[in-house]
Structures are given as structure tokens and as C-alpha cells.
Coordinates of C-alpha atoms and ligand atoms in Angstrom, one line a residue:
M1 CA 196.8 7.1 209.0
A2 CA 196.0 10.6 208.7
A3 CA 197.3 12.9 206.7
T4 CA 199.9 15.2 207.6
D5 CA 199.8 18.9 206.6
I6 CA 202.5 18.4 204.3
A7 CA 203.5 17.9 200.4
P8 CA 203.4 14.8 198.8
I9 CA 206.6 12.7 198.8
A10 CA 207.5 13.9 194.9
P11 CA 210.7 11.6 194.4
E12 CA 208.1 8.5 195.1
L13 CA 206.1 10.0 191.8
D14 CA 209.0 9.9 189.4
P15 CA 208.3 7.1 186.9
A16 CA 212.0 6.2 186.1
V17 CA 212.2 5.0 190.6
E18 CA 208.8 3.4 190.4
R19 CA 210.2 1.4 187.5
D20 CA 213.5 0.3 188.7
H21 CA 212.0 0.0 191.8
Q22 CA 209.6 -2.7 190.5
R23 CA 212.1 -4.8 188.7
D24 CA 214.2 -5.0 191.7
F25 CA 211.3 -6.1 193.9
A26 CA 210.3 -9.1 190.8
E27 CA 213.9 -10.3 190.9
L28 CA 214.1 -10.6 195.1
A29 CA 210.4 -11.9 194.5
D30 CA 211.8 -14.5 191.9
R31 CA 214.8 -15.4 193.7
L32 CA 213.6 -16.1 196.8
E33 CA 210.2 -18.3 195.3
R34 CA 213.4 -20.6 193.3
G35 CA 214.7 -20.4 197.1
G36 CA 211.3 -21.8 198.3
R37 CA 210.7 -18.6 200.4
D38 CA 207.3 -16.6 199.7
A39 CA 207.9 -12.7 199.1
E40 CA 204.3 -11.8 199.9
S41 CA 204.2 -13.1 203.6
V42 CA 207.1 -11.9 204.4
I43 CA 205.6 -8.4 203.3
A44 CA 202.6 -9.1 205.3
A45 CA 205.3 -9.9 207.9
V46 CA 207.0 -6.3 207.4
Q47 CA 203.9 -4.4 207.3
R48 CA 202.1 -5.7 210.9
F49 CA 206.1 -4.7 212.4
E50 CA 205.4 -1.6 214.5
L51 CA 207.4 0.8 216.3
A52 CA 207.3 3.5 219.0
L53 CA 209.1 6.3 218.4
P54 CA 210.8 8.0 221.4
S55 CA 209.9 11.9 222.1
W56 CA 213.6 12.6 223.2
A57 CA 215.3 11.7 220.1
L58 CA 213.5 13.6 217.9
A59 CA 215.4 16.5 219.0
T60 CA 219.6 16.8 218.8
G61 CA 221.0 15.3 221.5
G62 CA 224.2 16.0 222.8
T63 CA 227.4 14.6 225.2
R64 CA 228.9 16.0 228.4
F65 CA 230.9 18.3 226.4
G66 CA 228.8 19.4 224.1
R67 CA 225.6 19.6 221.8
F68 CA 225.0 21.4 218.4
P69 CA 221.3 22.0 217.8
G70 CA 220.3 22.2 213.9
A71 CA 218.2 24.3 212.5
G72 CA 214.1 23.9 212.6
E73 CA 214.3 21.0 215.7
P74 CA 211.6 20.9 217.7
H75 CA 211.2 23.0 221.0
T76 CA 207.8 21.8 222.5
L77 CA 205.9 18.8 222.0
R78 CA 203.5 19.4 219.6
H79 CA 206.7 19.9 217.3
K80 CA 208.1 16.7 218.4
M81 CA 204.9 14.6 217.6
E82 CA 204.7 16.6 214.2
D83 CA 208.5 14.7 213.5
A84 CA 207.1 11.9 214.4
A85 CA 204.3 12.0 212.3
L86 CA 205.7 12.6 209.6
V87 CA 208.4 10.3 210.5
H88 CA 205.5 7.5 210.0
R89 CA 204.0 8.8 207.1
L90 CA 207.6 8.1 205.3
T91 CA 207.8 4.5 206.9
A92 CA 204.2 3.8 207.3
S93 CA 205.3 1.9 210.9
A94 CA 205.9 4.7 213.8
P95 CA 202.2 4.9 214.9
R96 CA 203.1 6.0 218.4
I97 CA 204.9 8.0 220.4
A98 CA 206.9 7.7 224.0
L99 CA 206.6 10.3 226.5
H100 CA 209.5 11.3 228.4
I101 CA 208.3 12.9 231.8
P102 CA 208.7 16.0 232.6
W103 CA 210.9 16.4 229.5
D104 CA 207.5 16.4 227.4
D105 CA 205.3 19.4 228.7
V106 CA 202.1 17.8 228.9
Q107 CA 200.2 20.3 230.9
D108 CA 197.2 20.9 229.0
I109 CA 196.4 16.8 228.2
G110 CA 193.4 18.1 226.1
E111 CA 195.9 20.3 223.4
V112 CA 198.0 17.1 223.3
L113 CA 194.9 14.7 222.3
S114 CA 193.7 17.3 219.9
D115 CA 197.5 17.5 218.2
A116 CA 197.6 13.4 218.4
R117 CA 194.1 13.2 216.4
R118 CA 195.2 15.6 214.2
L119 CA 198.4 14.4 213.4
G120 CA 197.4 10.6 212.7
I121 CA 199.4 9.1 215.9
G122 CA 199.1 7.7 219.2
F123 CA 201.2 7.1 222.5
D124 CA 203.6 4.3 223.7
A125 CA 204.9 4.0 227.2
V126 CA 205.7 6.3 229.0
N127 CA 208.8 6.9 230.5
S128 CA 209.5 8.6 234.4
N129 CA 212.9 10.6 235.1
T130 CA 214.0 10.5 238.4
F131 CA 217.8 10.3 237.1
Q132 CA 217.8 14.3 237.3
D133 CA 216.8 17.0 240.0
Q134 CA 213.9 19.1 238.4
P135 CA 213.2 22.8 239.6
E136 CA 211.7 23.6 242.6
Q137 CA 211.6 19.5 243.6
P138 CA 211.8 19.2 246.8
L139 CA 214.4 16.7 247.1
S140 CA 217.1 15.6 245.4
Y141 CA 218.0 12.2 243.7
K142 CA 221.9 13.1 244.3
L143 CA 221.9 9.7 245.8
G144 CA 219.3 8.1 244.5
S145 CA 215.5 7.7 243.7
F146 CA 214.1 4.5 244.5
S147 CA 216.8 3.1 246.5
N148 CA 217.8 6.1 248.4
P149 CA 217.9 5.5 252.2
S150 CA 215.6 8.4 253.0
A151 CA 211.6 7.6 252.9
A152 CA 211.1 11.1 251.9
V153 CA 213.0 10.7 248.8
R154 CA 211.7 7.9 248.1
R155 CA 207.9 8.7 248.0
Q156 CA 208.8 11.6 246.2
A157 CA 210.1 9.4 243.6
I158 CA 206.8 7.3 243.9
E159 CA 204.5 10.1 243.7
H160 CA 206.6 11.5 240.1
H161 CA 206.0 7.8 238.8
L162 CA 202.1 8.3 239.9
R163 CA 202.2 11.1 238.0
V164 CA 203.5 9.9 235.0
I165 CA 200.8 6.7 235.3
E166 CA 197.8 9.1 235.4
I167 CA 199.4 11.3 232.1
G168 CA 199.9 7.5 230.3
K169 CA 195.9 7.2 231.3
Q170 CA 194.8 9.9 229.7
V171 CA 196.9 9.5 226.4
G172 CA 196.2 6.0 226.5
S173 CA 199.2 4.5 227.1
R174 CA 199.9 0.4 228.1
A175 CA 202.6 0.5 230.0
L176 CA 205.1 2.4 232.0
S177 CA 209.0 2.3 231.0
V178 CA 211.4 2.4 234.8
W179 CA 215.1 3.5 233.9
L180 CA 217.1 3.8 237.3
A181 CA 220.2 6.1 237.2
D182 CA 220.4 4.6 241.2
G183 CA 223.3 3.0 242.1
S184 CA 227.0 3.9 243.4
N185 CA 230.2 5.6 242.7
Y186 CA 232.2 3.9 245.2
P187 CA 232.5 0.9 247.2
G188 CA 231.0 1.6 250.6
Q189 CA 228.7 4.4 250.0
M190 CA 225.3 2.4 249.6
S191 CA 224.6 -1.4 250.9
L192 CA 224.8 -3.9 247.9
R193 CA 221.4 -5.5 248.9
G194 CA 219.8 -3.0 251.0
S195 CA 219.1 -0.7 247.8
F196 CA 218.0 -3.2 246.0
E197 CA 215.3 -4.2 248.5
R198 CA 214.2 -0.2 248.9
V199 CA 213.9 -0.3 245.1
R200 CA 212.0 -3.7 244.7
E201 CA 209.6 -2.3 247.0
C202 CA 208.8 0.9 245.5
L203 CA 208.5 -0.4 242.4
Q204 CA 206.0 -2.8 243.9
E205 CA 203.5 0.4 244.7
V206 CA 204.0 1.8 241.6
Y207 CA 202.9 -1.2 240.0
A208 CA 200.0 -1.7 242.3
A209 CA 199.1 1.8 240.7
T210 CA 199.3 0.7 236.8
P211 CA 196.0 -0.3 235.8
D212 CA 195.2 -4.0 235.3
D213 CA 196.0 -4.0 231.3
W214 CA 199.3 -2.0 231.4
R215 CA 202.8 -3.8 231.5
L216 CA 205.6 -2.3 233.9
F217 CA 209.0 -2.4 231.9
T218 CA 212.0 -2.4 233.9
E219 CA 214.9 -1.4 232.3
H220 CA 218.5 -2.4 233.2
K221 CA 221.8 -0.9 232.5
P222 CA 225.6 -1.9 233.8
Y223 CA 227.0 1.5 234.4
E224 CA 226.7 5.4 233.7
P225 CA 226.1 7.7 236.0
A226 CA 226.4 4.5 239.0
T227 CA 229.9 3.4 237.5
Y228 CA 230.8 1.8 240.6
A229 CA 227.2 -0.8 241.3
T230 CA 224.4 0.3 239.7
V231 CA 220.9 -1.3 241.6
V232 CA 219.5 -2.6 238.2
Q233 CA 222.9 -3.1 236.5
D234 CA 222.2 -6.4 234.1
W235 CA 219.4 -8.7 233.0
G236 CA 219.2 -10.8 236.2
S237 CA 218.5 -7.9 238.5
S238 CA 215.7 -6.5 236.4
L239 CA 214.5 -10.5 235.6
L240 CA 214.2 -10.6 239.7
L241 CA 212.3 -7.1 239.6
A242 CA 209.6 -8.5 237.0
Q243 CA 209.6 -11.5 239.0
S244 CA 209.0 -10.8 242.4
L245 CA 206.1 -7.7 240.8
G246 CA 204.0 -10.2 238.9
D247 CA 203.2 -10.9 235.5
R248 CA 202.6 -7.5 234.2
A249 CA 206.0 -6.5 234.8
Q250 CA 208.7 -7.9 232.1
C251 CA 212.0 -6.6 231.4
L252 CA 213.3 -4.3 228.6
V253 CA 216.6 -4.5 226.6
D254 CA 217.9 -1.4 225.3
L255 CA 220.3 -2.6 223.0
G256 CA 223.3 0.0 224.2
H257 CA 222.6 -1.3 227.8
H258 CA 225.2 -4.4 228.0
L259 CA 229.1 -4.8 228.6
P260 CA 231.5 -5.1 225.5
N261 CA 230.6 -8.4 223.8
T262 CA 227.4 -9.6 225.5
N263 CA 225.4 -12.3 223.5
I264 CA 222.2 -10.0 223.6
E265 CA 220.5 -12.1 221.7
L266 CA 220.9 -15.1 224.5
V267 CA 219.8 -12.4 227.0
V268 CA 216.8 -12.0 224.5
A269 CA 216.2 -16.2 224.5
R270 CA 216.3 -16.3 227.8
L271 CA 214.2 -13.8 229.0
L272 CA 212.0 -15.1 226.1
G273 CA 212.3 -18.4 227.7
V274 CA 210.0 -17.4 231.2
G275 CA 208.1 -14.9 229.1
K276 CA 209.5 -11.8 230.7
L277 CA 210.4 -9.8 227.3
G278 CA 208.9 -7.0 227.5
G279 CA 210.5 -5.5 224.5
F280 CA 213.3 -3.3 223.2
H281 CA 214.8 -0.2 222.9
F282 CA 216.7 -0.4 219.7
N283 CA 219.5 1.5 219.4
D284 CA 223.4 0.4 218.4
S285 CA 226.7 0.7 220.4
K286 CA 230.7 0.0 219.7
Y287 CA 231.5 0.3 223.1
G288 CA 228.7 1.2 226.0
D289 CA 225.4 3.4 225.8
D290 CA 226.5 5.2 222.4
D291 CA 222.9 5.7 221.6
L292 CA 223.3 5.1 218.0
T293 CA 221.6 4.7 214.7
A294 CA 220.6 0.9 215.2
G295 CA 222.1 -1.2 212.7
S296 CA 225.4 1.1 211.7
I297 CA 227.5 -1.3 214.1
K298 CA 226.5 -4.5 214.8
P299 CA 223.8 -5.8 212.0
Y300 CA 224.3 -9.8 212.4
M301 CA 223.5 -9.2 215.9
L302 CA 220.5 -7.1 215.2
F303 CA 219.4 -10.1 212.5
L304 CA 220.3 -12.5 215.2
I305 CA 217.8 -10.9 217.8
F306 CA 215.1 -11.0 215.3
H307 CA 216.0 -14.4 214.5
E308 CA 215.3 -15.4 218.4
L309 CA 211.7 -13.3 218.0
V310 CA 211.0 -14.8 214.7
L311 CA 211.0 -18.0 216.3
A312 CA 209.3 -17.2 219.2
E313 CA 205.8 -15.7 217.4
R314 CA 206.2 -19.4 215.5
E315 CA 206.2 -21.3 218.4
R316 CA 203.5 -19.2 220.1
L317 CA 205.7 -18.9 223.2
P318 CA 203.7 -18.1 225.9
G319 CA 203.6 -13.6 227.6
F320 CA 205.6 -13.3 224.2
D321 CA 204.2 -9.1 223.0
P322 CA 207.3 -7.6 222.6
A323 CA 207.0 -3.5 222.3
Y324 CA 209.4 -2.3 219.6
M325 CA 211.0 1.0 220.9
I326 CA 213.3 3.2 219.5
D327 CA 215.8 4.7 221.6
Q328 CA 218.8 6.8 220.8
S329 CA 220.7 10.3 220.9
H330 CA 220.6 11.8 217.6
N331 CA 224.3 14.2 217.9
L332 CA 225.5 14.5 214.3
K333 CA 222.7 13.0 212.3
D334 CA 219.6 14.8 211.8
P335 CA 217.1 13.1 214.2
I336 CA 214.5 13.0 211.6
E337 CA 216.8 11.0 209.3
S338 CA 218.2 9.0 211.7
L339 CA 214.9 7.7 212.8
L340 CA 214.0 7.0 209.3
Q341 CA 217.5 5.0 208.8
T342 CA 216.8 3.3 211.8
V343 CA 212.8 1.6 211.3
D344 CA 214.6 0.9 207.7
Q345 CA 217.1 -1.2 209.1
L346 CA 215.2 -2.8 211.7
Q347 CA 212.4 -3.8 208.8
Q348 CA 215.2 -5.1 207.0
A349 CA 216.1 -7.2 210.5
F350 CA 213.3 -8.1 210.7
A351 CA 212.5 -9.2 207.2
K352 CA 216.0 -11.4 206.8
A353 CA 215.2 -13.2 210.0
C354 CA 211.8 -14.2 208.1
L355 CA 213.0 -15.7 205.5
V356 CA 215.4 -18.5 207.8
D357 CA 214.2 -21.4 206.6
H358 CA 213.3 -23.2 210.2
D359 CA 212.8 -26.6 209.5
E360 CA 215.8 -26.7 207.5
L361 CA 218.0 -24.8 210.6
A362 CA 216.0 -27.7 212.9
S363 CA 217.4 -30.3 210.7
H364 CA 220.7 -29.5 210.5
Q365 CA 220.3 -28.9 214.9
A366 CA 219.7 -32.2 215.2
S367 CA 222.1 -33.9 213.2
G368 CA 224.8 -31.6 214.6
D369 CA 226.1 -29.9 211.1
V370 CA 227.6 -26.8 212.4
I371 CA 228.4 -25.4 209.0
M372 CA 225.3 -25.8 207.0
A373 CA 223.1 -24.5 210.5
E374 CA 225.2 -21.8 210.6
R375 CA 225.1 -21.5 206.2
T376 CA 221.0 -21.7 206.9
L377 CA 221.4 -18.2 208.9
K378 CA 223.3 -16.9 206.7
R379 CA 222.1 -17.6 203.5
A380 CA 218.4 -15.4 205.5
Y381 CA 220.8 -12.8 206.3
E382 CA 223.0 -11.8 203.3
T383 CA 219.6 -11.5 201.3
D384 CA 219.1 -8.3 199.9
V385 CA 216.0 -7.2 201.7
R386 CA 216.2 -3.6 200.4
P387 CA 213.7 -3.8 197.7
L388 CA 211.1 -5.7 199.6
V389 CA 211.2 -3.5 202.3
A390 CA 210.9 -0.4 200.3
E391 CA 207.6 -2.7 198.7
A392 CA 206.2 -3.3 202.1
R393 CA 206.3 0.3 203.3
R394 CA 204.9 1.4 199.4
R395 CA 201.8 -0.2 199.4
R396 CA 200.8 1.3 203.4
G397 CA 201.5 4.7 201.6
G398 CA 205.1 5.3 203.1
A399 CA 208.0 5.9 200.9
L400 CA 210.4 3.9 198.9
D401 CA 214.0 5.0 200.3
P402 CA 212.3 7.4 203.3
V403 CA 215.6 9.8 203.7
L404 CA 215.9 10.9 200.0
A405 CA 211.5 11.6 200.5
F406 CA 212.2 13.3 203.2
R407 CA 215.6 15.2 202.0
A408 CA 213.3 16.0 198.7
L409 CA 210.6 17.3 200.8
G410 CA 212.4 20.4 202.7
Y411 CA 210.6 20.1 205.4
R412 CA 213.9 21.0 207.6
A413 CA 214.2 24.4 205.9
Q414 CA 210.4 24.9 206.3
K415 CA 210.7 23.9 210.0
A416 CA 213.7 26.1 210.9
I417 CA 211.6 29.0 209.4
E418 CA 208.5 28.1 211.7
R419 CA 210.4 27.4 214.9
P420 CA 213.1 29.8 215.6
V421 CA 215.9 29.0 217.7
A422 CA 214.3 28.8 221.6
A423 CA 215.3 26.3 224.2
S424 CA 215.2 22.9 223.2
T425 CA 214.0 20.0 225.4
A426 CA 216.0 17.5 223.9
R427 CA 218.3 15.4 226.3
P428 CA 220.7 17.2 228.0
T429 CA 223.4 14.9 228.5
H430 CA 224.5 11.4 226.8
L431 CA 222.7 9.1 229.5
Ligands
RM4_501 C1 218.8 5.8 229.5 C2 217.7 4.9 229.0 C3 216.3 5.2 229.5 C4 216.0 6.6 228.8 C5 217.2 7.0 229.2 C6 216.9 9.1 228.4 O1 220.2 5.5 229.2 O2 217.9 4.8 228.3 O3 216.1 3.9 228.1 O4 215.2 6.8 228.6 O5 218.3 7.2 228.7
MN502 MN1 216.7 3.0 227.1
MN503 MN1 220.6 4.0 227.3

């Protein structure tokens, strides 16, 4: 991991903090050993777990009612890359940033690449945007992009995707994520079958333009902004698209893109079963596409999702190579702090899933012992793994407590001086 130009992580050097941590970790390792679990193998797994940071989540988000930016937030892609590099430095597990085009200004690719090298970060999936009209864009997406009845609008949307792919190639991306806002707000507004067919045809052309070693992710979302009928509204529609496009097309599961009470781990299991689970946009939600910090509302569900992923890895399921990405809107929290908290939450959920005794679970399932099967999962879930994930980070040069370490750096105050207020490129409304 390349160093950034910031000071060392001061509180981590406090011998008392370090001593307390070592005691907590030793106790946990001992307890796990007594239960037949090995702390070291879980640490190794957590250290292999990598996430991509969304460039659009590094600045303050907003709702359609308002936006309340904070001092020192990023205004340019360079700023966002600096912030992303710091999140990586403190967590030791977020080495890539995902670009959103055209929100991210990548006019000068050479400059973007040299910033990335200097900061020690790479690029993840590129994300297209046909859900807004851009200034100087000839045709409007008001009535859809790929689903639009007008061939000229569809062509414009395809051309946009081709440009996004070109940018992705130049920065070394290996995937294109396509989320479409296409749909209708009123019955009768568009043909339900025709709109889906048009999306499929456009995606075919886009898929054909992606390099052979890329994946294309289709991302569904049940409603908003199309409140009556979204074209790619559920995982079934997303799966139909991915299956008709080809092997390199897979489905993306954004945790906020499900109707209330959907069993998302079951969706994940279904997609895994057919080799079509492409990856995640991690976040959490109470009601809809709330874009809250992962693990803040339904941490048990997050654990159960990771349990499916750990099982898939153990069983070496064909096509299993999930891309772990975050997609959140930080309306109230400092975006960097929220991302640090998110990475920690995901590391914890993953570590807990690694602690499940799979042989024991399988035997309780086989004998139909419902309560013991559930207890096997709960035992892992209820383990306090915080010292373990802290140790995994520490050994890779990250922070024991990333949020406290970030606060101690005084980074935001320093950036408030370096980055005087300007027009921000943050996600403008709640999408
Ligand atoms: C959408 C979806 C996409 C994201 C946009 C900004 O709701 O989650 O993944 O790119 O928001
Ligand atoms: Mn998303
Ligand atoms: Mn979303």
C-alpha cells in the first residue's frame, strides 16, 4: 500500500491502546480456540476481503429536499481519490475507487492515472448515468434511456455507455455497472413488454463492446424514480437480462433495492445457484433505497448474506467471484467516517460468517434439529469479533479503530483550509 501525504496514525501509537487491544485479542483467540475455531484463519480471510469505494459517496449526499455539505469535503475527482486513499490506509481493505460518469471528471486521464499511482489506489467498476440529463446533451432521458421508444435517444444512451467503457479501459476497470432509472409512473405510459425488450437490445450492444475480461453488472431497483413500473425492477428481471447477454453478465445486488422485508440472503442464494451473483452495492435501509451505513439497521441480515457467500466460497461454486462495492449516500455523517464505519461493519459481518461451524450446521440440518441449527448460526453471529478485525487491520498497517484514528488526524480541518467551498459534484438527490 503506497503512503499518502498525511501524518502517522497518532492514537494507534499509544502503548495503552495497543496493550488493551492485545489483551482483548488474546482473550478472543483463546475463546475461539476452546470452541474449535481458529482466529488466525479468520484474520487471513478478513485480510483477503477487499471493497471498492464509490466516488459519489465521498462528498455529502442529499435528499430531494436539500443537501447540507460539510467543510473540507471533496470538489474534484482528485480530492475524492485523496479521501479514498485515506479510507484505504486506515482500513487496509479498500484499494479501489469506482467512478461514476459523468459525475467524475476524467478529461485528463493521464492526470487521473498519475494521481492514482501517487495515492496507491486503483479503479473498480465504472458506472454509467442515463438517469439525468447533462448540460449540452441533445436528447432528454425524461421518458427513459435504453427503454425509450425513440431510437435516437437509445442510440445516445448506448454511445454514453461506449464512452464509459473507454474510460474504464484507460483506468484499468474490469467491470461496467448499469443501473437504469427507466420505467413509467402511470399505467399505460409505456409498453411493459416492449420497454424490457428495448433495454435488452441496447444492453446487448453495450455488452458486445466490453472487453473479454470484463463483466457487465445489471442492477435492479423496485421503484424510484419510476413509481409505477421500473423496467429492471427485481432480481428476476435482472437475471433474465444477465442470462440473455452471456457468461460475462451477472447481477448486482444493491441491499437497498428490495421491497420491505424481502429475504435478500435468499435472493443471493438463488443468484449464486445459477452462477449469476456479480457483486454487491452494500448499504442498509429501513424503508427503501435509504443508502444508510451498512449494518446500521439490519446487521443480522448482513451476516446471513455473508454466510451464503462463505458457503459459496467453501463449495467453490462455479462463477463465484463477487465484486464487493459500497453504495451509500452520506447526508448527515462525515462521508469518510461513514465509509470507515461501513468497512468495519462489513469486515465484522464477514468475520462472523467465517466463524460458523459448517459441519455442525449441516448435521443439524440433516437431522432436522431446527433450534440447534439456528443456534449454530447465532453462536457465530453473537461473537464479538471486534478485536479480531482490528488485529487484521493492524497487521496490514491499518488502524485499530479507523474512525477514532481519522478524527485524531485532523484531516477534515486541514482539508477545510485546502478545499474552500466550490460547486460540489456529489450525488445531487437521493437516487
Ligand atoms: C441508484 C443506484 C446506482 C447508483 C445511483 C447513484 O439508486 O443505486 O447504483 O449508481 O443510485
Ligand atoms: Mn446501487
Ligand atoms: Mn440506489
